[in-house]
mmCIF file of C-alpha atoms in Angstrom:
data_model
loop_
_atom_site.group_PDB
_atom_site.id
_atom_site.type_symbol
_atom_site.label_atom_id
_atom_site.label_comp_id
_atom_site.label_asym_id
_atom_site.label_seq_id
_atom_site.Cartn_x
_atom_site.Cartn_y
_atom_site.Cartn_z
ATOM 1 C CA MET A 1 17.642 27.311 -11.404
ATOM 2 C CA ASP A 2 15.429 30.117 -12.668
ATOM 3 C CA PRO A 3 11.825 28.876 -12.392
ATOM 4 C CA GLU A 4 10.437 31.634 -14.592
ATOM 5 C CA ILE A 5 12.771 30.866 -17.504
ATOM 6 C CA LEU A 6 12.084 27.135 -17.127
ATOM 7 C CA ARG A 7 8.321 27.580 -17.094
ATOM 8 C CA SER A 8 8.145 30.101 -19.931
ATOM 9 C CA SER A 9 10.324 27.995 -22.236
ATOM 10 C CA PHE A 10 8.466 24.835 -21.268
ATOM 11 C CA ALA A 11 5.158 26.527 -22.112
ATOM 12 C CA VAL A 12 6.418 27.091 -25.665
ATOM 13 C CA VAL A 13 7.504 23.463 -26.043
ATOM 14 C CA GLU A 14 4.300 22.207 -24.458
ATOM 15 C CA ARG A 15 2.268 23.546 -27.363
ATOM 16 C CA ARG A 16 4.037 21.040 -29.601
ATOM 17 C CA ALA A 17 4.373 18.319 -26.997
ATOM 18 C CA GLU A 18 3.704 15.409 -29.336
ATOM 19 C CA PHE A 19 6.380 16.486 -31.785
ATOM 20 C CA ALA A 20 8.825 17.323 -28.973
ATOM 21 C CA VAL A 21 8.583 13.859 -27.454
ATOM 22 C CA LYS A 22 8.937 12.112 -30.823
ATOM 23 C CA TYR A 23 11.975 14.255 -31.615
ATOM 24 C CA PHE A 24 13.432 13.411 -28.190
ATOM 25 C CA TYR A 25 13.207 9.651 -28.727
ATOM 26 C CA SER A 26 14.457 9.864 -32.297
ATOM 27 C CA HIS A 27 17.462 11.882 -31.157
ATOM 28 C CA LEU A 28 18.105 9.586 -28.188
ATOM 29 C CA PHE A 29 18.046 6.349 -30.210
ATOM 30 C CA ARG A 30 19.979 7.805 -33.126
ATOM 31 C CA HIS A 31 22.870 8.944 -30.934
ATOM 32 C CA ASN A 32 22.616 6.112 -28.415
ATOM 33 C CA PRO A 33 21.284 3.056 -30.290
ATOM 34 C CA GLU A 34 22.200 0.759 -27.411
ATOM 35 C CA LEU A 35 19.477 2.379 -25.296
ATOM 36 C CA ARG A 36 16.727 1.140 -27.610
ATOM 37 C CA ALA A 37 16.948 -2.279 -25.932
ATOM 38 C CA LEU A 38 15.761 -0.738 -22.661
ATOM 39 C CA PHE A 39 12.387 0.159 -24.197
ATOM 40 C CA PRO A 40 9.513 -2.095 -25.328
ATOM 41 C CA ALA A 41 10.198 -3.793 -28.654
ATOM 42 C CA ASP A 42 7.406 -4.145 -31.230
ATOM 43 C CA LEU A 43 4.949 -2.572 -28.814
ATOM 44 C CA PRO A 44 3.972 0.793 -30.324
ATOM 45 C CA GLN A 45 1.125 1.190 -27.847
ATOM 46 C CA ASP A 46 3.534 0.936 -24.931
ATOM 47 C CA MET A 47 5.911 3.345 -26.625
ATOM 48 C CA GLU A 48 3.060 5.846 -26.825
ATOM 49 C CA ARG A 49 2.492 5.412 -23.109
ATOM 50 C CA GLN A 50 6.216 5.928 -22.516
ATOM 51 C CA ARG A 51 6.035 9.190 -24.460
ATOM 52 C CA ASP A 52 3.075 10.316 -22.390
ATOM 53 C CA ARG A 53 4.851 9.465 -19.163
ATOM 54 C CA LEU A 54 7.933 11.453 -20.090
ATOM 55 C CA PHE A 55 6.091 14.664 -20.863
ATOM 56 C CA ALA A 56 3.714 14.247 -17.939
ATOM 57 C CA ALA A 57 6.677 13.761 -15.599
ATOM 58 C CA LEU A 58 8.195 17.007 -16.903
ATOM 59 C CA THR A 59 4.879 18.754 -16.302
ATOM 60 C CA PHE A 60 4.818 17.380 -12.770
ATOM 61 C CA VAL A 61 8.322 18.710 -12.096
ATOM 62 C CA MET A 62 7.486 22.122 -13.573
ATOM 63 C CA ASP A 63 4.436 22.360 -11.341
ATOM 64 C CA GLY A 64 6.497 21.485 -8.259
ATOM 65 C CA LEU A 65 9.693 23.471 -8.725
ATOM 66 C CA GLU A 66 9.211 25.223 -5.370
ATOM 67 C CA ASP A 67 7.710 22.158 -3.648
ATOM 68 C CA PRO A 68 9.962 21.019 -0.765
ATOM 69 C CA ASP A 69 8.890 17.421 -1.434
ATOM 70 C CA LEU A 70 10.220 17.463 -5.010
ATOM 71 C CA PRO A 71 13.743 16.254 -4.089
ATOM 72 C CA ARG A 72 12.270 13.252 -2.265
ATOM 73 C CA TYR A 73 10.085 12.468 -5.283
ATOM 74 C CA LEU A 74 13.112 12.576 -7.584
ATOM 75 C CA ARG A 75 15.228 10.398 -5.294
ATOM 76 C CA ASP A 76 12.470 7.801 -5.199
ATOM 77 C CA LEU A 77 12.093 8.069 -8.961
ATOM 78 C CA GLY A 78 15.772 7.202 -9.302
ATOM 79 C CA ARG A 79 15.354 4.298 -6.905
ATOM 80 C CA ASP A 80 12.423 3.028 -8.972
ATOM 81 C CA HIS A 81 14.219 3.465 -12.323
ATOM 82 C CA ARG A 82 16.822 0.845 -11.415
ATOM 83 C CA LYS A 83 14.328 -1.773 -12.585
ATOM 84 C CA TYR A 84 14.859 -0.418 -16.127
ATOM 85 C CA LEU A 85 18.608 -1.142 -15.766
ATOM 86 C CA THR A 86 19.294 2.595 -15.916
ATOM 87 C CA GLN A 87 22.986 3.439 -15.536
ATOM 88 C CA PRO A 88 24.598 6.804 -14.609
ATOM 89 C CA GLU A 89 25.770 7.410 -18.193
ATOM 90 C CA HIS A 90 22.188 7.079 -19.445
ATOM 91 C CA TYR A 91 21.191 10.226 -17.572
ATOM 92 C CA ALA A 92 23.662 12.320 -19.567
ATOM 93 C CA ALA A 93 22.359 10.892 -22.845
ATOM 94 C CA VAL A 94 18.753 11.604 -21.893
ATOM 95 C CA GLY A 95 19.628 15.158 -20.847
ATOM 96 C CA ALA A 96 21.391 15.910 -24.124
ATOM 97 C CA SER A 97 18.461 14.596 -26.188
ATOM 98 C CA LEU A 98 15.894 16.412 -24.064
ATOM 99 C CA ILE A 99 17.581 19.786 -24.475
ATOM 100 C CA ALA A 100 18.112 19.126 -28.185
ATOM 101 C CA ALA A 101 14.396 18.400 -28.588
ATOM 102 C CA PHE A 102 13.369 21.506 -26.649
ATOM 103 C CA ALA A 103 15.707 23.730 -28.642
ATOM 104 C CA PHE A 104 14.481 22.379 -31.987
ATOM 105 C CA VAL A 105 10.794 22.606 -31.122
ATOM 106 C CA ALA A 106 11.004 26.065 -29.502
ATOM 107 C CA GLY A 107 12.811 27.518 -32.520
ATOM 108 C CA SER A 108 13.338 31.269 -32.253
ATOM 109 C CA ALA A 109 11.820 31.261 -28.757
ATOM 110 C CA TRP A 110 14.821 29.281 -27.486
ATOM 111 C CA SER A 111 17.698 31.290 -26.010
ATOM 112 C CA ALA A 112 21.088 30.817 -24.418
ATOM 113 C CA GLU A 113 19.489 31.641 -21.067
ATOM 114 C CA ALA A 114 16.861 28.937 -21.566
ATOM 115 C CA GLU A 115 19.491 26.368 -22.514
ATOM 116 C CA LYS A 116 21.584 27.249 -19.462
ATOM 117 C CA ALA A 117 18.554 27.058 -17.152
ATOM 118 C CA TRP A 118 17.506 23.662 -18.521
ATOM 119 C CA ALA A 119 21.040 22.265 -18.363
ATOM 120 C CA GLU A 120 21.283 23.282 -14.707
ATOM 121 C CA ALA A 121 17.789 22.018 -13.911
ATOM 122 C CA TYR A 122 18.329 18.663 -15.574
ATOM 123 C CA GLY A 123 21.705 18.319 -13.854
ATOM 124 C CA SER A 124 20.014 18.768 -10.481
ATOM 125 C CA ILE A 125 17.239 16.313 -11.405
ATOM 126 C CA ALA A 126 19.747 13.670 -12.521
ATOM 127 C CA GLN A 127 21.852 14.180 -9.405
ATOM 128 C CA LEU A 128 18.880 13.601 -7.113
ATOM 129 C CA MET A 129 17.740 10.526 -9.056
ATOM 130 C CA LEU A 130 21.242 9.055 -8.968
ATOM 131 C CA GLN A 131 21.394 9.803 -5.252
ATOM 132 C CA GLY A 132 18.186 7.829 -4.720
ATOM 133 C CA ALA A 133 19.475 4.922 -6.798
ATOM 134 C CA GLY A 134 22.764 4.923 -4.895
ATOM 135 C CA GLU A 135 21.046 4.955 -1.501
ATOM 136 C CA ALA A 136 18.862 1.993 -2.467
ATOM 137 C CA GLN A 137 21.885 0.039 -3.658
ATOM 138 C CA HIS A 138 23.812 0.933 -0.481
ATOM 139 C CA HIS A 139 20.994 -0.498 1.640
ATOM 140 C CA GLY A 140 21.018 -3.738 -0.351
ATOM 141 C CA GLU A 141 17.702 -3.184 -2.112
ATOM 142 C CA PRO A 142 17.568 -5.102 -5.403
ATOM 143 C CA PRO A 143 16.457 -3.411 -8.645
ATOM 144 C CA TRP A 144 13.493 -5.798 -8.575
ATOM 145 C CA TRP A 145 12.229 -8.814 -6.670
ATOM 146 C CA ASP A 146 11.723 -12.166 -8.410
ATOM 147 C CA ALA A 147 8.459 -13.653 -7.131
ATOM 148 C CA GLU A 148 7.040 -17.118 -7.849
ATOM 149 C CA VAL A 149 3.319 -17.556 -8.494
ATOM 150 C CA ILE A 150 2.190 -20.094 -5.891
ATOM 151 C CA SER A 151 -1.580 -19.697 -6.277
ATOM 152 C CA ARG A 152 -3.928 -18.439 -8.956
ATOM 153 C CA THR A 153 -7.653 -17.817 -8.494
ATOM 154 C CA ARG A 154 -9.708 -16.846 -11.528
ATOM 155 C CA HIS A 155 -12.890 -14.767 -11.190
ATOM 156 C CA GLY A 156 -14.696 -14.802 -14.530
ATOM 157 C CA ASP A 157 -12.855 -14.147 -17.773
ATOM 158 C CA ASP A 158 -11.104 -10.910 -16.883
ATOM 159 C CA LEU A 159 -9.999 -10.959 -13.253
ATOM 160 C CA VAL A 160 -7.444 -13.018 -11.377
ATOM 161 C CA VAL A 161 -5.912 -13.024 -7.889
ATOM 162 C CA LEU A 162 -2.277 -14.119 -7.884
ATOM 163 C CA THR A 163 -0.474 -15.109 -4.692
ATOM 164 C CA LEU A 164 3.267 -14.562 -5.046
ATOM 165 C CA ARG A 165 6.247 -15.477 -2.904
ATOM 166 C CA PRO A 166 9.203 -13.118 -3.456
ATOM 167 C CA GLN A 167 12.589 -14.795 -3.191
ATOM 168 C CA GLN A 168 13.688 -11.948 -0.905
ATOM 169 C CA ARG A 169 11.501 -10.311 1.708
ATOM 170 C CA LEU A 170 9.596 -7.390 0.232
ATOM 171 C CA THR A 171 9.484 -4.543 2.740
ATOM 172 C CA TYR A 172 6.321 -2.530 2.257
ATOM 173 C CA SER A 173 3.421 -0.929 4.084
ATOM 174 C CA PRO A 174 -0.194 -2.073 3.653
ATOM 175 C CA GLY A 175 -1.893 -0.025 0.937
ATOM 176 C CA GLN A 176 1.218 0.369 -1.199
ATOM 177 C CA TYR A 177 1.641 -0.857 -4.756
ATOM 178 C CA VAL A 178 4.438 -2.419 -6.756
ATOM 179 C CA SER A 179 5.143 -2.316 -10.461
ATOM 180 C CA VAL A 180 4.998 -5.725 -12.128
ATOM 181 C CA SER A 181 6.669 -7.230 -15.172
ATOM 182 C CA VAL A 182 6.668 -10.673 -16.806
ATOM 183 C CA PRO A 183 9.755 -12.366 -18.320
ATOM 184 C CA HIS A 184 8.561 -12.290 -21.946
ATOM 185 C CA LEU A 185 7.745 -8.537 -21.707
ATOM 186 C CA PRO A 186 10.829 -7.360 -19.789
ATOM 187 C CA CYS A 187 10.494 -3.645 -20.605
ATOM 188 C CA VAL A 188 6.800 -3.382 -19.768
ATOM 189 C CA TRP A 189 5.884 -2.491 -16.187
ATOM 190 C CA ARG A 190 2.505 -1.602 -14.662
ATOM 191 C CA PRO A 191 1.607 -0.694 -11.072
ATOM 192 C CA TYR A 192 -0.623 -3.058 -9.088
ATOM 193 C CA SER A 193 -1.629 -2.700 -5.442
ATOM 194 C CA LEU A 194 -0.834 -5.376 -2.899
ATOM 195 C CA ALA A 195 -3.904 -6.784 -1.172
ATOM 196 C CA ASN A 196 -2.421 -7.757 2.177
ATOM 197 C CA ALA A 197 -0.102 -6.726 4.951
ATOM 198 C CA PRO A 198 3.331 -8.405 5.010
ATOM 199 C CA ARG A 199 2.909 -12.092 5.870
ATOM 200 C CA ALA A 200 5.296 -14.285 7.797
ATOM 201 C CA ASP A 201 5.786 -16.532 4.744
ATOM 202 C CA ARG A 202 6.617 -13.466 2.548
ATOM 203 C CA THR A 203 3.579 -14.028 0.284
ATOM 204 C CA VAL A 204 1.629 -11.167 -1.252
ATOM 205 C CA ASP A 205 -1.594 -11.049 -3.265
ATOM 206 C CA LEU A 206 -2.166 -9.121 -6.490
ATOM 207 C CA HIS A 207 -5.677 -8.443 -7.817
ATOM 208 C CA ILE A 208 -5.487 -7.956 -11.596
ATOM 209 C CA SER A 209 -8.297 -6.971 -13.921
ATOM 210 C CA ARG A 210 -7.668 -7.413 -17.620
ATOM 211 C CA VAL A 211 -7.832 -4.209 -19.610
ATOM 212 C CA GLU A 212 -8.966 -4.335 -23.234
ATOM 213 C CA ASP A 213 -5.803 -4.161 -25.382
ATOM 214 C CA GLY A 214 -3.740 -4.149 -22.181
ATOM 215 C CA THR A 215 -0.589 -6.091 -23.030
ATOM 216 C CA LEU A 216 0.565 -6.827 -19.506
ATOM 217 C CA SER A 217 -2.836 -7.280 -17.846
ATOM 218 C CA THR A 218 -3.813 -9.774 -20.565
ATOM 219 C CA ALA A 219 -0.598 -11.722 -19.993
ATOM 220 C CA LEU A 220 -1.137 -11.792 -16.231
ATOM 221 C CA VAL A 221 -4.808 -12.797 -16.381
ATOM 222 C CA ARG A 222 -4.729 -15.286 -19.240
ATOM 223 C CA ARG A 223 -1.188 -16.597 -19.584
ATOM 224 C CA THR A 224 0.308 -16.649 -16.077
ATOM 225 C CA HIS A 225 0.362 -19.985 -14.228
ATOM 226 C CA VAL A 226 1.474 -21.436 -10.913
ATOM 227 C CA GLY A 227 5.247 -21.790 -10.972
ATOM 228 C CA ASP A 228 5.857 -18.765 -13.196
ATOM 229 C CA VAL A 229 8.209 -16.081 -11.876
ATOM 230 C CA LEU A 230 7.271 -12.392 -12.090
ATOM 231 C CA ARG A 231 9.321 -9.310 -11.328
ATOM 232 C CA LEU A 232 8.195 -6.778 -8.730
ATOM 233 C CA GLY A 233 9.525 -3.229 -8.559
ATOM 234 C CA ALA A 234 10.179 -1.297 -5.378
ATOM 235 C CA PRO A 235 7.022 -0.687 -3.302
ATOM 236 C CA GLY A 236 5.607 2.815 -3.457
ATOM 237 C CA GLY A 237 2.505 4.848 -2.887
ATOM 238 C CA GLY A 238 1.019 6.985 -0.164
ATOM 239 C CA LEU A 239 -2.253 5.153 0.486
ATOM 240 C CA THR A 240 -1.113 3.915 3.892
ATOM 241 C CA LEU A 241 -3.105 4.012 7.113
ATOM 242 C CA ARG A 242 -2.542 7.226 9.055
ATOM 243 C CA THR A 243 -5.848 7.716 10.873
ATOM 244 C CA PRO A 244 -5.713 7.863 14.699
ATOM 245 C CA ALA A 245 -7.672 5.151 16.487
ATOM 246 C CA ASP A 246 -10.107 7.690 17.921
ATOM 247 C CA ARG A 247 -11.082 9.095 14.508
ATOM 248 C CA PRO A 248 -13.555 7.259 12.234
ATOM 249 C CA LEU A 249 -12.648 6.527 8.661
ATOM 250 C CA THR A 250 -14.377 5.798 5.389
ATOM 251 C CA LEU A 251 -12.908 3.510 2.739
ATOM 252 C CA ILE A 252 -14.152 3.637 -0.863
ATOM 253 C CA ALA A 253 -13.007 0.898 -3.245
ATOM 254 C CA ALA A 254 -14.012 0.327 -6.861
ATOM 255 C CA GLY A 255 -12.987 -2.681 -8.936
ATOM 256 C CA THR A 256 -9.529 -3.955 -8.026
ATOM 257 C CA GLY A 257 -9.128 -0.814 -5.937
ATOM 258 C CA TRP A 258 -10.454 -3.260 -3.344
ATOM 259 C CA ALA A 259 -6.906 -4.683 -3.052
ATOM 260 C CA PRO A 260 -5.219 -1.802 -1.165
ATOM 261 C CA VAL A 261 -8.396 -1.123 0.827
ATOM 262 C CA LYS A 262 -8.452 -4.763 1.937
ATOM 263 C CA ALA A 263 -4.848 -4.380 3.126
ATOM 264 C CA LEU A 264 -5.813 -1.264 5.105
ATOM 265 C CA LEU A 265 -8.790 -2.984 6.727
ATOM 266 C CA GLU A 266 -6.523 -5.776 7.943
ATOM 267 C CA GLN A 267 -4.673 -3.161 10.027
ATOM 268 C CA LEU A 268 -7.702 -1.841 11.901
ATOM 269 C CA ASP A 269 -8.280 -2.479 15.555
ATOM 270 C CA PRO A 270 -11.679 -4.137 16.234
ATOM 271 C CA ALA A 271 -12.743 -1.027 18.172
ATOM 272 C CA HIS A 272 -12.109 1.309 15.223
ATOM 273 C CA GLU A 273 -15.239 2.887 13.720
ATOM 274 C CA ALA A 274 -15.191 2.546 9.936
ATOM 275 C CA ARG A 275 -17.454 2.296 6.898
ATOM 276 C CA LEU A 276 -16.696 0.646 3.581
ATOM 277 C CA PHE A 277 -18.272 1.388 0.198
ATOM 278 C CA LEU A 278 -17.429 -1.402 -2.240
ATOM 279 C CA VAL A 279 -18.267 -0.492 -5.850
ATOM 280 C CA ALA A 280 -18.432 -2.832 -8.858
ATOM 281 C CA ARG A 281 -19.581 -2.386 -12.459
ATOM 282 C CA ASP A 282 -21.772 -5.484 -12.114
ATOM 283 C CA ILE A 283 -22.806 -7.743 -9.259
ATOM 284 C CA ALA A 284 -20.656 -10.492 -10.794
ATOM 285 C CA TYR A 285 -17.577 -8.316 -10.145
ATOM 286 C CA LEU A 286 -18.103 -8.329 -6.371
ATOM 287 C CA TYR A 287 -15.586 -11.143 -6.476
ATOM 288 C CA ASP A 288 -14.204 -11.138 -2.926
ATOM 289 C CA ARG A 289 -17.326 -11.114 -0.758
ATOM 290 C CA PRO A 290 -16.167 -13.991 1.498
ATOM 291 C CA ALA A 291 -13.111 -11.905 2.471
ATOM 292 C CA VAL A 292 -15.375 -8.898 3.109
ATOM 293 C CA GLU A 293 -17.545 -10.990 5.406
ATOM 294 C CA ARG A 294 -14.517 -12.290 7.313
ATOM 295 C CA LEU A 295 -13.285 -8.746 7.841
ATOM 296 C CA ARG A 296 -16.734 -7.585 8.911
ATOM 297 C CA ALA A 297 -16.896 -10.419 11.465
ATOM 298 C CA GLY A 298 -13.611 -9.279 12.987
ATOM 299 C CA LEU A 299 -14.473 -5.568 12.917
ATOM 300 C CA PRO A 300 -17.762 -5.065 14.773
ATOM 301 C CA LYS A 301 -17.790 -1.315 14.034
ATOM 302 C CA LEU A 302 -17.356 -1.737 10.275
ATOM 303 C CA ALA A 303 -20.414 -0.850 8.165
ATOM 304 C CA VAL A 304 -20.329 -2.248 4.611
ATOM 305 C CA THR A 305 -22.286 -0.956 1.609
ATOM 306 C CA PHE A 306 -22.146 -2.798 -1.735
ATOM 307 C CA ILE A 307 -22.891 -0.658 -4.793
ATOM 308 C CA THR A 308 -23.568 -1.878 -8.359
ATOM 309 C CA PRO A 309 -25.664 -0.572 -11.251
ATOM 310 C CA ALA A 310 -29.291 -1.641 -11.434
ATOM 311 C CA PRO A 311 -29.782 -4.791 -13.570
ATOM 312 C CA GLY A 312 -29.466 -3.930 -17.229
ATOM 313 C CA ARG A 313 -28.185 -0.395 -16.591
ATOM 314 C CA PRO A 314 -24.776 0.888 -17.786
ATOM 315 C CA LYS A 315 -21.812 0.491 -15.454
ATOM 316 C CA ALA A 316 -21.518 4.291 -15.077
ATOM 317 C CA GLN A 317 -24.605 4.143 -12.882
ATOM 318 C CA ALA A 318 -22.458 2.596 -10.161
ATOM 319 C CA THR A 319 -20.635 5.916 -9.767
ATOM 320 C CA GLU A 320 -23.940 7.802 -9.633
ATOM 321 C CA ARG A 321 -25.228 5.436 -6.963
ATOM 322 C CA LEU A 322 -22.014 5.803 -4.990
ATOM 323 C CA LEU A 323 -22.226 9.606 -4.970
ATOM 324 C CA THR A 324 -25.864 9.394 -3.879
ATOM 325 C CA ALA A 325 -24.948 6.994 -1.070
ATOM 326 C CA LEU A 326 -22.142 9.263 0.094
ATOM 327 C CA GLY A 327 -24.524 12.213 0.145
ATOM 328 C CA ASN A 328 -26.936 10.254 2.336
ATOM 329 C CA ARG A 329 -24.310 9.614 5.007
ATOM 330 C CA ALA A 330 -23.497 12.028 7.822
ATOM 331 C CA GLY A 331 -20.415 12.813 9.889
ATOM 332 C CA TRP A 332 -18.047 13.640 7.057
ATOM 333 C CA THR A 333 -16.297 16.368 9.057
ATOM 334 C CA ARG A 334 -15.039 13.676 11.460
ATOM 335 C CA HIS A 335 -13.879 11.111 8.907
ATOM 336 C CA ASP A 336 -10.625 10.426 7.148
ATOM 337 C CA VAL A 337 -11.382 9.024 3.688
ATOM 338 C CA TYR A 338 -9.313 6.551 1.632
ATOM 339 C CA VAL A 339 -10.229 6.089 -2.038
ATOM 340 C CA ALA A 340 -8.928 3.493 -4.524
ATOM 341 C CA GLY A 341 -10.188 2.589 -7.979
ATOM 342 C CA PRO A 342 -10.273 3.847 -11.567
ATOM 343 C CA PRO A 343 -8.765 7.350 -11.870
ATOM 344 C CA ASP A 344 -11.994 8.923 -13.150
ATOM 345 C CA LEU A 345 -13.960 7.628 -10.164
ATOM 346 C CA VAL A 346 -11.252 8.680 -7.701
ATOM 347 C CA GLU A 347 -11.254 12.170 -9.202
ATOM 348 C CA GLU A 348 -15.028 12.500 -9.057
ATOM 349 C CA VAL A 349 -15.228 11.274 -5.479
ATOM 350 C CA GLY A 350 -12.372 13.570 -4.502
ATOM 351 C CA GLU A 351 -14.243 16.551 -5.912
ATOM 352 C CA THR A 352 -17.467 15.583 -4.108
ATOM 353 C CA LEU A 353 -16.193 14.894 -0.593
ATOM 354 C CA PRO A 354 -15.225 18.484 0.379
ATOM 355 C CA SER A 355 -18.779 19.601 -0.415
ATOM 356 C CA LEU A 356 -19.999 16.980 2.078
ATOM 357 C CA GLY A 357 -17.727 18.386 4.769
ATOM 358 C CA THR A 358 -14.589 16.266 4.575
ATOM 359 C CA PRO A 359 -11.480 18.454 4.915
ATOM 360 C CA ALA A 360 -9.502 18.236 1.675
ATOM 361 C CA ASP A 361 -6.314 17.296 3.514
ATOM 362 C CA ARG A 362 -8.036 14.191 4.934
ATOM 363 C CA VAL A 363 -8.894 12.602 1.582
ATOM 364 C CA PHE A 364 -6.179 10.098 0.673
ATOM 365 C CA HIS A 365 -5.520 8.370 -2.645
ATOM 366 C CA ASP A 366 -2.715 7.440 -4.987
ATOM 367 C CA PRO A 367 -2.703 9.178 -8.390
ATOM 368 C CA LEU A 368 -2.046 6.120 -10.528
ATOM 369 C CA PRO A 369 -2.165 6.431 -14.314
ATOM 370 C CA PRO A 370 -5.060 4.943 -16.300
ATOM 371 C CA THR A 371 -4.337 1.331 -17.241
ATOM 372 C CA GLY A 372 -6.528 1.264 -20.328
ATOM 373 C CA GLU A 373 -5.682 2.211 -23.858
ATOM 374 C CA SER A 374 -4.058 5.619 -23.806
ATOM 375 C CA ARG A 375 -5.978 8.456 -25.346
ATOM 376 C CA PRO A 376 -4.470 9.638 -28.632
ATOM 377 C CA ARG A 377 -2.848 13.022 -28.362
ATOM 378 C CA PRO A 378 -3.728 15.815 -30.797
ATOM 379 C CA VAL A 379 -1.181 16.139 -33.558
ATOM 380 C CA GLY A 380 -1.284 19.872 -34.156
ATOM 381 C CA ALA A 381 -0.560 22.838 -31.906
ATOM 382 C CA ALA A 382 -4.061 24.240 -32.325
ATOM 383 C CA GLU A 383 -5.678 20.909 -31.499
ATOM 384 C CA TRP A 384 -3.372 20.549 -28.505
ATOM 385 C CA LEU A 385 -4.441 23.921 -27.111
ATOM 386 C CA LEU A 386 -8.143 23.290 -27.723
ATOM 387 C CA ASP A 387 -8.248 19.724 -26.429
ATOM 388 C CA ARG A 388 -5.291 19.175 -24.154
ATOM 389 C CA PRO A 389 -5.179 15.671 -22.622
ATOM 390 C CA PRO A 390 -4.787 15.320 -18.886
ATOM 391 C CA ALA A 391 -1.284 14.501 -17.694
ATOM 392 C CA THR A 392 -0.683 11.111 -16.120
ATOM 393 C CA TRP A 393 2.359 9.818 -14.338
ATOM 394 C CA HIS A 394 3.629 6.961 -12.241
ATOM 395 C CA ASN A 395 4.718 8.403 -8.913
ATOM 396 C CA PRO A 396 6.818 5.840 -7.027
ATOM 397 C CA THR A 397 6.168 7.440 -3.625
ATOM 398 C CA GLY A 398 2.608 8.595 -4.062
ATOM 399 C CA ARG A 399 1.744 12.123 -3.107
ATOM 400 C CA ALA A 400 0.692 13.721 0.117
ATOM 401 C CA PRO A 401 -2.998 13.874 1.012
ATOM 402 C CA ARG A 402 -5.092 15.427 -1.719
ATOM 403 C CA ALA A 403 -4.625 19.185 -1.689
#
């Protein structure tokens, strides 16, 4: 593969990203109508998210062409894509439509060299993804796990904790997430973190906050009952405990970001020095305080700080108060830091911690996509260049510590 040709041609297409992605799907469904059933039906909002994910994934690959971890990412992506019932022949169809879209959108800027480079690059990508899917199948890993809801605890109108029992043992590490789907929305998947270490009875807990206009989160919070069966995708994510016992750590959790942090805390030895900042948009959303108190009782060296906005103040003040609290603490050069919560908060905290003294390679988080309503993309090339949206992606393995 020639990285320079790939990047220069991609830069041309990127200026008309919205049109390129629409052309891609139109071409794909026109020439392969049977594939339409693998995508959400009558859910234009989810189709928009699917379009965003495709182009963001391409951006991610372009940015990591020389990254030695890219092959592993692509193998795990192939492993994860089995939940969409993706077959080997689908990769060829997607590749043909992708190159057709790029050629059409690039116009006179497209060349035989660019087409050759993209054909070779996509062939390598597909080969690695198929390799990952084949390895998972060889090891007996199912495309998804059916899991029965055995307990449901509601916290207010918009938050629920579901306890699930997978029919097969789900092998995962505390802090990881799984993608979740419900039977009546079979093509819609969203990532949710597991809130516990593997239990002897196979049960796992999901903490789900309903997002306004969120199709799946609304179904899980308001229409899921004990006895229902959900589907869980392969576990992924890099927010797993890696701090030595002799090094202190800080855990920062906002909203349902408490779920993976709770799983990490369960792994700590009582002698481990740690501090927890638990952030909520309102005091009513500090929904799991009894569990926090139980953990604090078993971890004598755990210091807990609850952070909410002042009464009557906007929820954004919680982030301001968190940053102030972090600035008032010392010892950041010694700490590993684990952060989980809304992407905007994770980003802001990640930008602040190095200035406090935390080495950048000791700040850990998973770059999950926003779960709210996706931001509309600009429709014209000029608008795209002036107001380019941030790329989001679902990374089934998580990334290394924040660089």
